[in-house]
Tab-separated table of C-alpha atoms in Angstrom:
chain	number	residue	atom	x	y	z
A	1309	MET	CA	-38.219	-8.246	54.554
A	1310	ASP	CA	-38.940	-5.848	51.454
A	1311	THR	CA	-36.376	-3.209	52.235
A	1312	LEU	CA	-33.012	-4.780	50.786
A	1313	PRO	CA	-30.168	-3.657	53.518
A	1314	TYR	CA	-27.820	-1.486	51.795
A	1315	PRO	CA	-25.763	-1.977	49.664
A	1316	LEU	CA	-28.191	-5.108	47.945
A	1317	ASN	CA	-31.039	-2.797	46.976
A	1318	PRO	CA	-30.526	-1.101	43.215
A	1319	ARG	CA	-32.310	1.859	44.379
A	1320	LEU	CA	-30.256	2.903	46.084
A	1321	PRO	CA	-26.937	4.632	45.259
A	1322	PRO	CA	-24.017	3.090	44.220
A	1323	HIS	CA	-20.591	2.830	46.194
A	1324	CYS	CA	-17.851	0.960	46.817
A	1325	THR	CA	-18.336	-2.203	49.024
A	1326	ILE	CA	-16.559	-5.749	48.451
A	1327	VAL	CA	-19.615	-8.135	49.115
A	1328	PRO	CA	-17.841	-11.564	48.515
A	1329	PRO	CA	-18.415	-13.242	44.725
A	1330	TYR	CA	-20.771	-16.507	46.442
A	1331	LEU	CA	-23.179	-14.399	47.587
A	1332	LEU	CA	-23.767	-12.566	45.332
A	1333	VAL	CA	-24.042	-15.539	43.359
A	1334	ARG	CA	-26.247	-17.101	45.395
A	1335	LEU	CA	-27.992	-13.530	45.564
A	1336	ALA	CA	-28.284	-14.482	41.335
A	1337	LYS	CA	-29.927	-17.249	41.483
A	1338	LEU	CA	-33.324	-16.605	43.754
A	1339	ASP	CA	-36.339	-17.033	42.669
A	1340	GLY	CA	-39.553	-15.399	42.891
A	1341	PRO	CA	-40.357	-11.242	42.884
A	1342	ARG	CA	-39.673	-10.928	46.426
A	1343	PHE	CA	-36.574	-11.426	45.719
A	1344	ALA	CA	-36.936	-10.801	41.822
A	1345	GLN	CA	-34.530	-6.475	42.071
A	1346	ALA	CA	-31.781	-8.116	44.197
A	1347	ALA	CA	-31.201	-11.382	41.527
A	1348	ALA	CA	-30.537	-8.446	39.175
A	1349	ALA	CA	-28.978	-6.444	41.440
A	1350	ALA	CA	-26.601	-8.835	41.809
A	1351	ARG	CA	-25.970	-10.579	38.417
A	1352	GLN	CA	-25.577	-6.886	37.766
A	1353	SER	CA	-22.881	-6.516	40.169
A	1354	LEU	CA	-21.032	-10.112	39.437
A	1355	LEU	CA	-20.983	-9.064	35.271
A	1356	ARG	CA	-19.496	-5.448	36.422
A	1357	ASP	CA	-16.534	-7.834	38.115
A	1358	SER	CA	-15.889	-10.047	35.564
A	1359	GLN	CA	-15.389	-6.967	33.442
A	1360	ILE	CA	-13.434	-5.196	35.743
A	1361	ARG	CA	-11.471	-9.085	36.937
A	1362	GLN	CA	-11.085	-9.072	32.665
A	1363	LEU	CA	-8.816	-5.326	32.845
A	1364	ARG	CA	-7.155	-6.189	36.021
A	1365	GLY	CA	-5.806	-9.896	34.338
A	1366	GLY	CA	-4.803	-7.766	31.352
A	1367	GLY	CA	-7.310	-10.730	29.758
A	1368	ARG	CA	-9.390	-11.214	26.009
A	1369	PRO	CA	-12.307	-8.605	25.161
A	1370	PHE	CA	-15.287	-8.471	27.573
A	1371	ALA	CA	-18.652	-8.946	25.721
A	1372	TYR	CA	-21.466	-8.060	27.598
A	1373	SER	CA	-23.003	-11.120	27.510
A	1374	GLY	CA	-26.405	-10.247	29.714
A	1375	ALA	CA	-27.892	-11.916	32.621
A	1376	ARG	CA	-28.359	-15.667	30.855
A	1377	THR	CA	-25.259	-17.006	31.869
A	1378	LEU	CA	-25.041	-16.440	35.673
A	1379	PRO	CA	-28.174	-19.272	36.953
A	1380	THR	CA	-27.422	-22.511	37.206
A	1381	ARG	CA	-26.295	-23.858	34.743
A	1382	THR	CA	-25.138	-27.287	33.638
A	1383	PRO	CA	-21.365	-26.633	31.517
A	1384	GLY	CA	-21.675	-27.202	27.327
A	1385	GLU	CA	-25.075	-26.844	26.883
A	1386	PHE	CA	-27.325	-25.435	24.856
A	1387	ASP	CA	-28.005	-21.546	24.960
A	1388	ARG	CA	-29.342	-20.342	21.428
A	1389	THR	CA	-31.321	-17.236	20.223
A	1390	ILE	CA	-32.723	-16.491	17.434
A	1391	SER	CA	-34.254	-12.932	16.493
A	1392	ASP	CA	-35.565	-11.971	13.210
A	1393	ALA	CA	-34.218	-8.307	12.386
A	1394	GLY	CA	-37.247	-7.938	9.353
A	1395	GLY	CA	-35.370	-6.914	7.307
A	1396	GLN	CA	-33.924	-3.909	9.150
A	1397	GLU	CA	-30.388	-3.402	9.752
A	1398	ARG	CA	-31.029	-2.862	13.828
A	1399	LEU	CA	-29.858	-5.285	16.155
A	1400	PRO	CA	-30.416	-7.380	17.560
A	1401	GLY	CA	-34.435	-8.363	16.075
A	1402	ARG	CA	-37.254	-9.395	17.274
A	1403	ARG	CA	-36.653	-12.904	19.478
A	1404	VAL	CA	-38.234	-15.974	16.840
A	1405	ARG	CA	-36.494	-18.924	18.753
A	1406	ALA	CA	-35.625	-19.999	22.121
A	1407	GLU	CA	-33.618	-22.953	23.732
A	1408	GLY	CA	-35.491	-25.489	23.140
A	1409	GLN	CA	-38.753	-24.135	21.311
A	1410	ALA	CA	-40.150	-26.158	18.115
A	1411	PRO	CA	-38.323	-25.298	14.691
A	1412	GLY	CA	-40.566	-23.004	12.307
A	1413	SER	CA	-41.910	-22.072	8.995
A	1414	ASP	CA	-38.466	-20.342	8.468
A	1415	PRO	CA	-35.251	-22.167	6.930
A	1416	ALA	CA	-33.199	-19.555	7.823
A	1417	VAL	CA	-34.381	-19.402	11.411
A	1418	ASN	CA	-33.638	-23.165	12.217
A	1419	GLU	CA	-31.381	-23.688	9.892
A	1420	ALA	CA	-29.336	-20.632	12.064
A	1421	TYR	CA	-30.322	-22.826	15.143
A	1422	ASP	CA	-28.904	-25.724	13.983
A	1423	GLY	CA	-26.140	-24.460	13.300
A	1424	LEU	CA	-25.066	-22.600	16.928
A	1425	GLY	CA	-25.673	-26.202	18.394
A	1426	SER	CA	-23.128	-27.798	15.782
A	1427	THR	CA	-20.690	-25.195	16.084
A	1428	GLN	CA	-20.922	-25.335	20.468
A	1429	THR	CA	-21.457	-29.428	19.980
A	1430	LEU	CA	-17.615	-29.687	18.256
A	1431	PHE	CA	-15.689	-27.150	20.937
A	1432	TRP	CA	-17.859	-28.293	23.701
A	1433	SER	CA	-17.589	-32.256	22.630
A	1434	GLN	CA	-14.090	-32.662	21.239
A	1435	PHE	CA	-12.392	-29.616	22.898
A	1436	GLY	CA	-13.759	-28.793	26.131
A	1437	ARG	CA	-14.430	-25.476	25.592
A	1438	ASP	CA	-18.438	-24.092	26.747
A	1439	SER	CA	-18.698	-21.325	23.999
A	1440	VAL	CA	-16.958	-18.934	22.190
A	1441	ASP	CA	-16.176	-17.660	25.631
A	1442	GLY	CA	-15.263	-20.523	26.702
A	1443	SER	CA	-17.611	-19.008	30.389
A	1444	GLY	CA	-20.901	-20.824	28.100
A	1445	LEU	CA	-22.084	-17.697	26.337
A	1446	PRO	CA	-25.741	-17.688	25.317
A	1447	LEU	CA	-26.063	-17.646	21.066
A	1448	ASP	CA	-27.519	-16.041	19.556
A	1449	ALA	CA	-27.943	-14.689	16.369
A	1450	THR	CA	-29.931	-12.290	13.898
A	1451	VAL	CA	-31.236	-13.720	10.204
A	1452	HIS	CA	-33.273	-11.152	7.391
A	1453	TYR	CA	-30.736	-8.307	8.558
A	1454	GLY	CA	-31.115	-5.365	5.783
A	1455	LYS	CA	-32.348	-6.052	2.519
A	1456	GLN	CA	-30.856	-8.973	-0.070
A	1457	TYR	CA	-28.079	-8.310	2.063
A	1458	ASP	CA	-24.489	-10.388	1.271
A	1459	ASN	CA	-23.378	-11.363	4.296
A	1460	ALA	CA	-22.644	-13.112	7.581
A	1461	PHE	CA	-20.103	-11.857	10.222
A	1462	TRP	CA	-19.304	-11.366	14.937
A	1463	ASP	CA	-20.141	-8.209	16.039
A	1464	GLY	CA	-18.369	-8.944	18.696
A	1465	GLU	CA	-21.467	-9.514	19.951
A	1466	ARG	CA	-23.521	-12.357	18.026
A	1467	MET	CA	-24.040	-13.677	14.597
A	1468	VAL	CA	-25.787	-11.481	11.786
A	1469	PHE	CA	-26.564	-13.657	8.377
A	1470	GLY	CA	-28.022	-11.698	5.793
A	1471	ASP	CA	-30.387	-13.686	2.935
A	1472	GLY	CA	-28.849	-13.034	-0.246
A	1473	ASP	CA	-29.431	-10.736	-3.620
A	1474	GLY	CA	-31.436	-14.500	-4.036
A	1475	GLU	CA	-29.308	-13.404	-8.305
A	1476	VAL	CA	-25.762	-14.896	-6.450
A	1477	PHE	CA	-26.611	-16.065	-3.417
A	1478	ASN	CA	-28.072	-17.546	-0.978
A	1479	ARG	CA	-29.838	-16.530	2.303
A	1480	PHE	CA	-26.156	-16.758	3.843
A	1481	THR	CA	-27.136	-19.732	6.796
A	1482	ILE	CA	-27.389	-21.938	4.633
A	1483	SER	CA	-23.947	-23.408	4.570
A	1484	LEU	CA	-22.638	-24.868	7.889
A	1485	SER	CA	-19.486	-23.728	7.488
A	1486	VAL	CA	-19.841	-20.224	7.231
A	1487	ILE	CA	-22.089	-20.830	10.675
A	1488	GLY	CA	-19.129	-22.251	11.559
A	1489	HIS	CA	-16.783	-19.930	10.503
A	1490	GLU	CA	-18.380	-16.783	11.990
A	1491	LEU	CA	-18.440	-18.571	15.672
A	1492	THR	CA	-15.612	-19.143	15.326
A	1493	HIS	CA	-14.599	-15.409	15.103
A	1494	GLY	CA	-15.337	-15.446	18.531
A	1495	VAL	CA	-13.255	-17.877	19.469
A	1496	THR	CA	-10.938	-16.241	17.893
A	1497	GLN	CA	-12.335	-12.757	19.907
A	1498	PHE	CA	-11.719	-14.453	23.153
A	1499	THR	CA	-8.189	-16.608	22.409
A	1500	ALA	CA	-5.484	-15.302	20.487
A	1501	ASN	CA	-7.384	-12.130	19.715
A	1502	LEU	CA	-5.412	-11.926	15.992
A	1503	GLU	CA	-4.966	-8.444	14.034
A	1504	TYR	CA	-7.860	-7.678	11.315
A	1505	ARG	CA	-4.899	-6.787	9.271
A	1506	GLY	CA	-2.779	-8.919	6.495
A	1507	GLN	CA	-0.578	-12.276	7.782
A	1508	SER	CA	-2.262	-12.262	10.892
A	1509	GLY	CA	-6.167	-10.986	9.770
A	1510	ALA	CA	-4.960	-14.039	7.610
A	1511	LEU	CA	-4.564	-15.881	10.270
A	1512	ASN	CA	-8.153	-15.129	11.800
A	1513	GLU	CA	-9.928	-15.485	8.565
A	1514	SER	CA	-8.183	-18.924	8.572
A	1515	ILE	CA	-8.454	-20.469	10.932
A	1516	SER	CA	-12.371	-19.347	11.082
A	1517	ASP	CA	-12.753	-21.659	8.339
A	1518	VAL	CA	-10.283	-24.440	9.591
A	1519	PHE	CA	-13.293	-24.381	12.583
A	1520	GLY	CA	-15.892	-24.032	10.173
A	1521	ALA	CA	-15.103	-27.115	8.111
A	1522	LEU	CA	-14.753	-29.061	11.328
A	1523	VAL	CA	-18.484	-28.438	12.152
A	1524	GLU	CA	-19.115	-29.455	9.034
A	1525	GLN	CA	-17.341	-31.915	8.521
A	1526	HIS	CA	-17.985	-33.161	12.311
A	1527	ALA	CA	-21.743	-32.976	12.473
A	1528	ARG	CA	-22.051	-35.251	9.164
A	1529	LYS	CA	-19.199	-37.737	10.189
A	1530	GLN	CA	-16.568	-37.193	7.824
A	1531	SER	CA	-13.580	-38.542	7.628
A	1532	THR	CA	-10.597	-35.857	6.772
A	1533	ALA	CA	-10.865	-38.478	3.014
A	1534	GLU	CA	-15.231	-38.020	1.834
A	1535	ALA	CA	-15.825	-34.340	3.419
A	1536	SER	CA	-15.725	-32.025	0.574
A	1537	TRP	CA	-13.235	-28.933	1.677
A	1538	LEU	CA	-15.416	-26.403	0.774
A	1539	ILE	CA	-15.757	-23.568	2.742
A	1540	GLY	CA	-19.927	-22.647	1.636
A	1541	LYS	CA	-20.738	-24.847	-0.628
A	1542	GLY	CA	-24.566	-24.185	-1.389
A	1543	LEU	CA	-24.433	-20.493	-1.187
A	1544	PHE	CA	-23.967	-19.420	-4.295
A	1545	THR	CA	-27.371	-19.209	-6.411
A	1546	ASP	CA	-27.112	-21.908	-9.430
A	1547	GLN	CA	-26.974	-18.612	-11.788
A	1548	VAL	CA	-23.199	-19.235	-10.524
A	1549	GLU	CA	-19.957	-21.156	-11.905
A	1550	GLY	CA	-18.557	-22.091	-9.074
A	1551	GLU	CA	-18.997	-24.163	-6.330
A	1552	ALA	CA	-18.142	-22.825	-2.850
A	1553	LEU	CA	-16.618	-19.525	-1.815
A	1554	ARG	CA	-12.849	-21.108	-1.090
A	1555	SER	CA	-11.524	-25.053	-1.406
A	1556	MET	CA	-9.259	-25.641	1.699
A	1557	LYS	CA	-8.538	-28.774	-0.997
A	1558	ALA	CA	-7.136	-26.613	-3.631
A	1559	PRO	CA	-7.555	-22.488	-2.877
A	1560	GLY	CA	-7.591	-20.633	-6.026
A	1561	THR	CA	-10.263	-23.431	-7.550
A	1562	ALA	CA	-13.804	-23.076	-5.413
A	1563	TYR	CA	-15.474	-20.650	-8.209
A	1564	ASN	CA	-14.817	-19.250	-11.942
A	1565	ASP	CA	-17.550	-16.465	-13.023
A	1566	ASP	CA	-18.021	-14.215	-15.912
A	1567	VAL	CA	-19.855	-11.554	-12.955
A	1568	LEU	CA	-17.428	-12.769	-10.860
A	1569	GLY	CA	-13.908	-13.987	-12.044
A	1570	LYS	CA	-11.511	-16.598	-10.732
A	1571	ASP	CA	-11.162	-17.601	-7.210
A	1572	PRO	CA	-8.223	-15.216	-6.962
A	1573	GLN	CA	-6.998	-17.244	-3.290
A	1574	PRO	CA	-2.547	-18.446	-3.413
A	1575	ALA	CA	-2.271	-22.050	-2.379
A	1576	SER	CA	1.202	-21.707	-1.531
A	1577	MET	CA	3.491	-18.256	-1.105
A	1578	ALA	CA	4.133	-18.487	-3.660
A	1579	GLY	CA	0.766	-17.375	-4.246
A	1580	TYR	CA	0.635	-14.669	-1.138
A	1581	VAL	CA	-1.456	-11.662	-2.432
A	1582	GLU	CA	-0.107	-7.440	-1.429
A	1583	THR	CA	-2.920	-4.974	-2.112
A	1584	GLU	CA	-4.713	-2.793	0.113
A	1585	ASP	CA	-8.187	-3.634	-0.562
A	1586	ASP	CA	-9.852	-6.510	2.052
A	1587	ASN	CA	-7.528	-5.034	5.009
A	1588	GLY	CA	-4.939	-6.863	3.300
A	1589	GLY	CA	-5.690	-9.710	1.742
A	1590	VAL	CA	-6.937	-10.918	4.720
A	1591	HIS	CA	-9.764	-13.523	2.828
A	1592	LEU	CA	-6.940	-13.965	0.672
A	1593	ASN	CA	-3.501	-15.247	2.177
A	1594	SER	CA	-6.617	-17.142	4.473
A	1595	GLY	CA	-6.191	-19.820	1.364
A	1596	ILE	CA	-2.462	-20.562	2.098
A	1597	PRO	CA	-3.002	-21.878	5.742
A	1598	ASN	CA	-5.808	-23.183	4.972
A	1599	ARG	CA	-4.763	-26.032	2.064
A	1600	ALA	CA	-1.508	-26.245	5.543
A	1601	PHE	CA	-4.247	-27.855	7.420
A	1602	PHE	CA	-5.511	-29.485	4.705
A	1603	LEU	CA	-2.070	-31.070	4.058
A	1604	VAL	CA	-1.857	-32.247	7.892
A	1605	ALA	CA	-5.305	-33.452	7.853
A	1606	GLU	CA	-4.752	-35.571	4.645
A	1607	SER	CA	-1.347	-36.262	5.664
A	1608	LEU	CA	-2.908	-38.361	9.241
A	1609	GLY	CA	-6.394	-40.044	6.974
A	1610	GLY	CA	-8.468	-40.419	10.157
A	1611	ASN	CA	-11.488	-37.284	11.451
A	1612	ALA	CA	-9.835	-34.150	10.747
A	1613	TRP	CA	-11.843	-32.659	14.147
A	1614	GLU	CA	-9.498	-35.619	15.588
A	1615	THR	CA	-5.364	-35.103	16.122
A	1616	PRO	CA	-5.538	-31.862	13.207
A	1617	GLY	CA	-8.510	-30.450	15.117
A	1618	ARG	CA	-6.403	-30.504	18.373
A	1619	ILE	CA	-3.042	-29.193	17.988
A	1620	TRP	CA	-5.081	-26.696	15.980
A	1621	TYR	CA	-7.723	-25.573	18.678
A	1622	ASP	CA	-3.752	-25.115	21.546
A	1623	THR	CA	-2.872	-23.264	19.558
A	1624	LEU	CA	-4.971	-20.332	19.679
A	1625	THR	CA	-6.105	-21.405	23.003
A	1626	GLY	CA	-1.597	-21.413	24.291
A	1627	THR	CA	0.266	-18.861	24.866
A	1628	GLY	CA	2.555	-19.316	21.932
A	1629	LEU	CA	0.553	-16.601	19.928
A	1630	ASP	CA	-0.036	-12.584	19.900
A	1631	ARG	CA	-2.112	-9.962	18.126
A	1632	ARG	CA	0.410	-9.320	15.329
A	1633	SER	CA	1.619	-13.439	15.105
A	1634	ASN	CA	2.667	-13.888	11.483
A	1635	PHE	CA	1.832	-16.921	9.318
A	1636	ALA	CA	5.312	-18.459	10.285
A	1637	ALA	CA	4.383	-17.354	13.860
A	1638	PHE	CA	1.794	-19.481	13.549
A	1639	ALA	CA	3.774	-22.065	11.576
A	1640	ALA	CA	6.346	-22.966	14.377
A	1641	ALA	CA	3.615	-22.304	16.532
A	1642	THR	CA	2.179	-25.473	15.387
A	1643	ALA	CA	5.145	-27.634	15.600
A	1644	ASP	CA	5.290	-26.672	18.782
A	1645	THR	CA	1.568	-27.213	20.141
A	1646	ALA	CA	2.606	-31.076	17.834
A	1647	ALA	CA	5.248	-31.393	19.101
A	1648	ARG	CA	4.603	-31.657	23.159
A	1649	LEU	CA	1.459	-32.776	22.614
A	1650	TYR	CA	2.239	-36.592	20.214
A	1651	GLY	CA	6.249	-36.583	20.406
A	1652	ASN	CA	8.703	-34.764	19.033
A	1653	SER	CA	9.640	-36.670	14.695
A	1654	SER	CA	5.718	-37.965	16.237
A	1655	THR	CA	4.021	-37.767	12.721
A	1656	ALA	CA	1.572	-35.906	13.259
A	1657	HIS	CA	4.887	-33.151	14.047
A	1658	ASP	CA	6.488	-34.229	11.082
A	1659	ALA	CA	3.048	-34.231	8.932
A	1660	VAL	CA	2.320	-30.350	10.221
A	1661	LEU	CA	6.101	-29.796	9.319
A	1662	GLN	CA	6.006	-31.121	6.358
A	1663	ALA	CA	1.896	-29.106	5.608
A	1664	TRP	CA	3.813	-25.908	6.264
A	1665	ALA	CA	7.055	-25.997	4.152
A	1666	THR	CA	4.014	-27.708	0.415
A	1667	VAL	CA	3.196	-24.045	1.211
A	1668	GLY	CA	6.433	-22.257	1.572
A	1669	VAL	CA	5.378	-20.589	4.676
A	1670	VAL	CA	8.434	-23.146	6.326
A	1671	ALA	CA	11.879	-23.804	4.134
A	1672	ALA	CA	11.552	-27.153	4.604
A	1673	SER	CA	14.251	-28.442	6.720
A	1674	PRO	CA	14.421	-31.619	8.677
A	1675	ALA	CA	12.540	-31.408	12.419
A	1676	PRO	CA	13.460	-28.399	14.694
A	1677	ALA	CA	14.177	-29.712	18.681
A	1678	LEU	CA	10.924	-29.200	20.745
A	1679	THR	CA	13.519	-26.742	22.870
A	1680	GLN	CA	13.922	-25.039	19.300
A	1681	PRO	CA	10.818	-24.032	17.995
A	1682	THR	CA	10.675	-21.380	15.523
A	1683	LEU	CA	11.068	-22.275	12.184
A	1684	PRO	CA	13.668	-21.080	9.153
A	1685	THR	CA	12.628	-17.710	7.994
A	1686	PRO	CA	9.795	-18.104	5.141
A	1687	PRO	CA	10.240	-16.570	1.895
A	1688	ALA	CA	9.443	-13.135	0.673
A	1689	PRO	CA	6.090	-13.508	-0.660
A	1690	ALA	CA	6.325	-12.576	-4.715
A	1691	GLN	CA	4.665	-9.851	-5.447
A	1692	PRO	CA	1.205	-9.936	-7.478
A	1693	PRO	CA	0.328	-9.542	-11.082
A	1694	GLU	CA	-1.692	-6.118	-11.053
B	1205	MET	CA	-14.469	13.283	-13.800
B	1206	LYS	CA	-14.748	9.374	-12.537
B	1207	VAL	CA	-16.107	8.141	-8.885
B	1208	ILE	CA	-15.099	4.206	-8.586
B	1209	VAL	CA	-16.430	2.291	-5.594
B	1210	SER	CA	-14.403	-1.012	-4.343
B	1211	ARG	CA	-15.767	-3.010	-2.159
B	1212	SER	CA	-13.570	-5.495	-0.868
B	1213	GLY	CA	-13.904	-7.922	2.382
B	1214	GLY	CA	-17.325	-9.656	3.790
B	1215	MET	CA	-17.356	-13.260	4.654
B	1216	ALA	CA	-17.015	-13.984	0.501
B	1217	GLY	CA	-13.935	-12.658	0.141
B	1218	ILE	CA	-14.737	-11.350	-3.579
B	1219	ARG	CA	-14.278	-8.081	-4.442
B	1220	LEU	CA	-16.957	-6.214	-6.690
B	1221	THR	CA	-15.687	-2.430	-8.690
B	1222	TRP	CA	-18.903	0.254	-9.985
B	1223	GLU	CA	-17.418	3.229	-12.036
B	1224	VAL	CA	-19.372	6.229	-13.394
B	1225	GLN	CA	-18.665	9.345	-15.381
B	1226	VAL	CA	-20.192	11.425	-13.768
B	1227	GLU	CA	-20.672	13.862	-17.315
B	1228	GLU	CA	-22.072	11.090	-19.094
B	1229	GLN	CA	-25.420	10.565	-16.322
B	1230	PRO	CA	-27.781	12.555	-17.967
B	1231	ASP	CA	-27.528	15.449	-14.520
B	1232	PRO	CA	-24.134	15.934	-14.277
B	1233	ILE	CA	-24.354	19.116	-12.316
B	1234	LEU	CA	-26.048	18.051	-9.430
B	1235	TRP	CA	-23.729	14.797	-9.103
B	1236	THR	CA	-20.733	17.748	-9.218
B	1237	GLU	CA	-22.383	19.324	-6.286
B	1238	PHE	CA	-23.440	16.799	-3.982
B	1239	LEU	CA	-19.721	14.934	-4.456
B	1240	ASN	CA	-18.770	18.025	-4.063
B	1241	SER	CA	-20.649	18.232	-0.871
B	1242	LEU	CA	-19.475	14.992	0.564
B	1243	PRO	CA	-16.684	14.923	3.671
B	1244	TRP	CA	-13.528	13.971	2.046
B	1245	ASP	CA	-11.679	14.727	4.507
B	1246	GLU	CA	-12.857	13.468	7.935
B	1247	VAL	CA	-12.542	10.488	7.536
B	1248	THR	CA	-10.721	8.912	10.066
B	1249	ASP	CA	-9.290	4.809	10.490
B	1250	SER	CA	-10.903	2.625	11.767
B	1251	GLU	CA	-10.052	-0.639	13.461
B	1252	ALA	CA	-11.112	-3.683	11.059
B	1253	THR	CA	-13.972	-6.033	12.001
B	1254	PRO	CA	-14.105	-9.531	11.144
B	1255	ASP	CA	-16.489	-10.239	8.003
B	1256	ARG	CA	-17.117	-6.087	7.022
B	1257	PHE	CA	-17.043	-4.654	4.424
B	1258	ALA	CA	-15.282	-2.572	2.871
B	1259	TYR	CA	-15.618	0.303	0.572
B	1260	ARG	CA	-12.910	2.266	-1.136
B	1261	ILE	CA	-13.941	5.325	-2.894
B	1262	ARG	CA	-11.788	6.833	-5.555
B	1263	CYS	CA	-12.797	10.812	-7.150
B	1264	ALA	CA	-9.404	12.581	-7.869
B	1265	PRO	CA	-8.026	14.363	-5.583
B	1266	HIS	CA	-9.522	12.314	-2.743
B	1267	GLU	CA	-9.735	8.650	-2.175
B	1268	VAL	CA	-10.821	7.532	0.930
B	1269	VAL	CA	-11.289	3.990	2.997
B	1270	LEU	CA	-14.454	3.520	4.605
B	1271	ALA	CA	-16.118	0.802	7.067
B	1272	GLU	CA	-19.163	-0.649	6.131
B	1273	GLN	CA	-19.916	0.407	10.075
B	1274	GLU	CA	-19.413	4.328	8.677
B	1275	MET	CA	-21.341	4.018	5.632
B	1276	ASN	CA	-24.189	5.704	6.498
B	1277	GLY	CA	-25.548	9.608	5.516
B	1278	PRO	CA	-23.967	10.917	2.697
B	1279	TRP	CA	-21.700	7.707	1.620
B	1280	ARG	CA	-23.708	5.311	1.521
B	1281	ASP	CA	-26.213	7.599	-0.561
B	1282	LEU	CA	-23.408	7.789	-2.770
B	1283	VAL	CA	-22.723	4.144	-2.788
B	1284	ASN	CA	-26.579	3.603	-3.623
B	1285	ARG	CA	-26.582	6.281	-6.269
B	1286	VAL	CA	-23.141	4.969	-8.217
B	1287	ARG	CA	-24.561	1.130	-7.886
B	1288	ALA	CA	-27.882	2.446	-8.776
B	1289	ALA	CA	-26.195	3.935	-12.710
B	1290	ASN	CA	-24.819	0.824	-13.002
B	1291	GLY	CA	-27.892	-0.571	-12.949
B	1292	MET	CA	-27.339	-2.951	-8.751
């Protein structure tokens, strides 16, 4: 049968038809050149259907992930591809390493590949999350993006890493917490989708720092007491006076350099920075919820990816947040999650309440009942010195 | 006439600023012509994207904020010129 009947023949014009999803799945898995077109068409249909279901359900934004998501795959299985932009600013670049291929001589490629694996391992083994979208989205990354590019980012579909300028920044794959940070932006995109401005943007940033740190700690089997709680350690060259980009344990202390100045992150609401730059200071005020997470971990001891990580993960993926949630709303949501998971007035619940009080997001007060998740109004932020 | 370019954001969240005093440049007339040719009034707001740079460009009476993804054409040329004038 060389000619497939309409509507499965992709050469025939598209039309609104109903093909049962189970049939599309079977067709999508067909092997061999004889069925290649039918399989490809079925995969396209499944992808379109998935997008439509997302839209109808008002779900999270759907990033096109390519047909590789659909063939049989064991949940949690790695599916990594690293590409090389060769110093250009064009994506994705030339594919240089696919899943299962041995390491090569390029440290950026190897670090990106391993970092994606460590991130997938944390989210799958500890939280049962299969990739950033929860549905096995292939993890793709591009290294050597741009010339002396001092940045790394998640573009909605893939990780992108610059090489740094060599004077202030080393290559951005050098830090596992940076890789975890960027992929977590993908997780946030598919879950709470916090707006990247002001306090919701600072929460978006903080969540990336939290899980970036947890990826590193989990991979290195470091307890809360053993971990550095630094984000981007090793990213600065030897010419910079600084340990890392940010310190979750002591925000504002990560660097103090003649050229870069002093780490401007506040450690509590008393130092909250009002600014128009950086989308309202998302990388500055993230220090406040960062420290709150550290304080919870410090209070509970042990491994931070366990109880503290579970509370933050369930909050991020639950229903207690909206796109514009602020610090107080996030604090209330984490307290509610801790009470639901571990009990009202449990050690974990108390640790969460105490942490948010310490950083000034909520006023110190007796623990609210589970049925009253709304926490006291936070104090007004101080105006920063100009 | 002064041109000030501030780059904020990026994964590092470090703010860097570069300035140029046009009258002190070896080719101030060319600088002025170039600055006057920029599409200052055509810049529109765009949704912020995590960890991308944001550029604030000021040259009185103008002030615009551009996302990194919009840093193309004459704007990219401007930033490169300002950075070059600062030895970057």
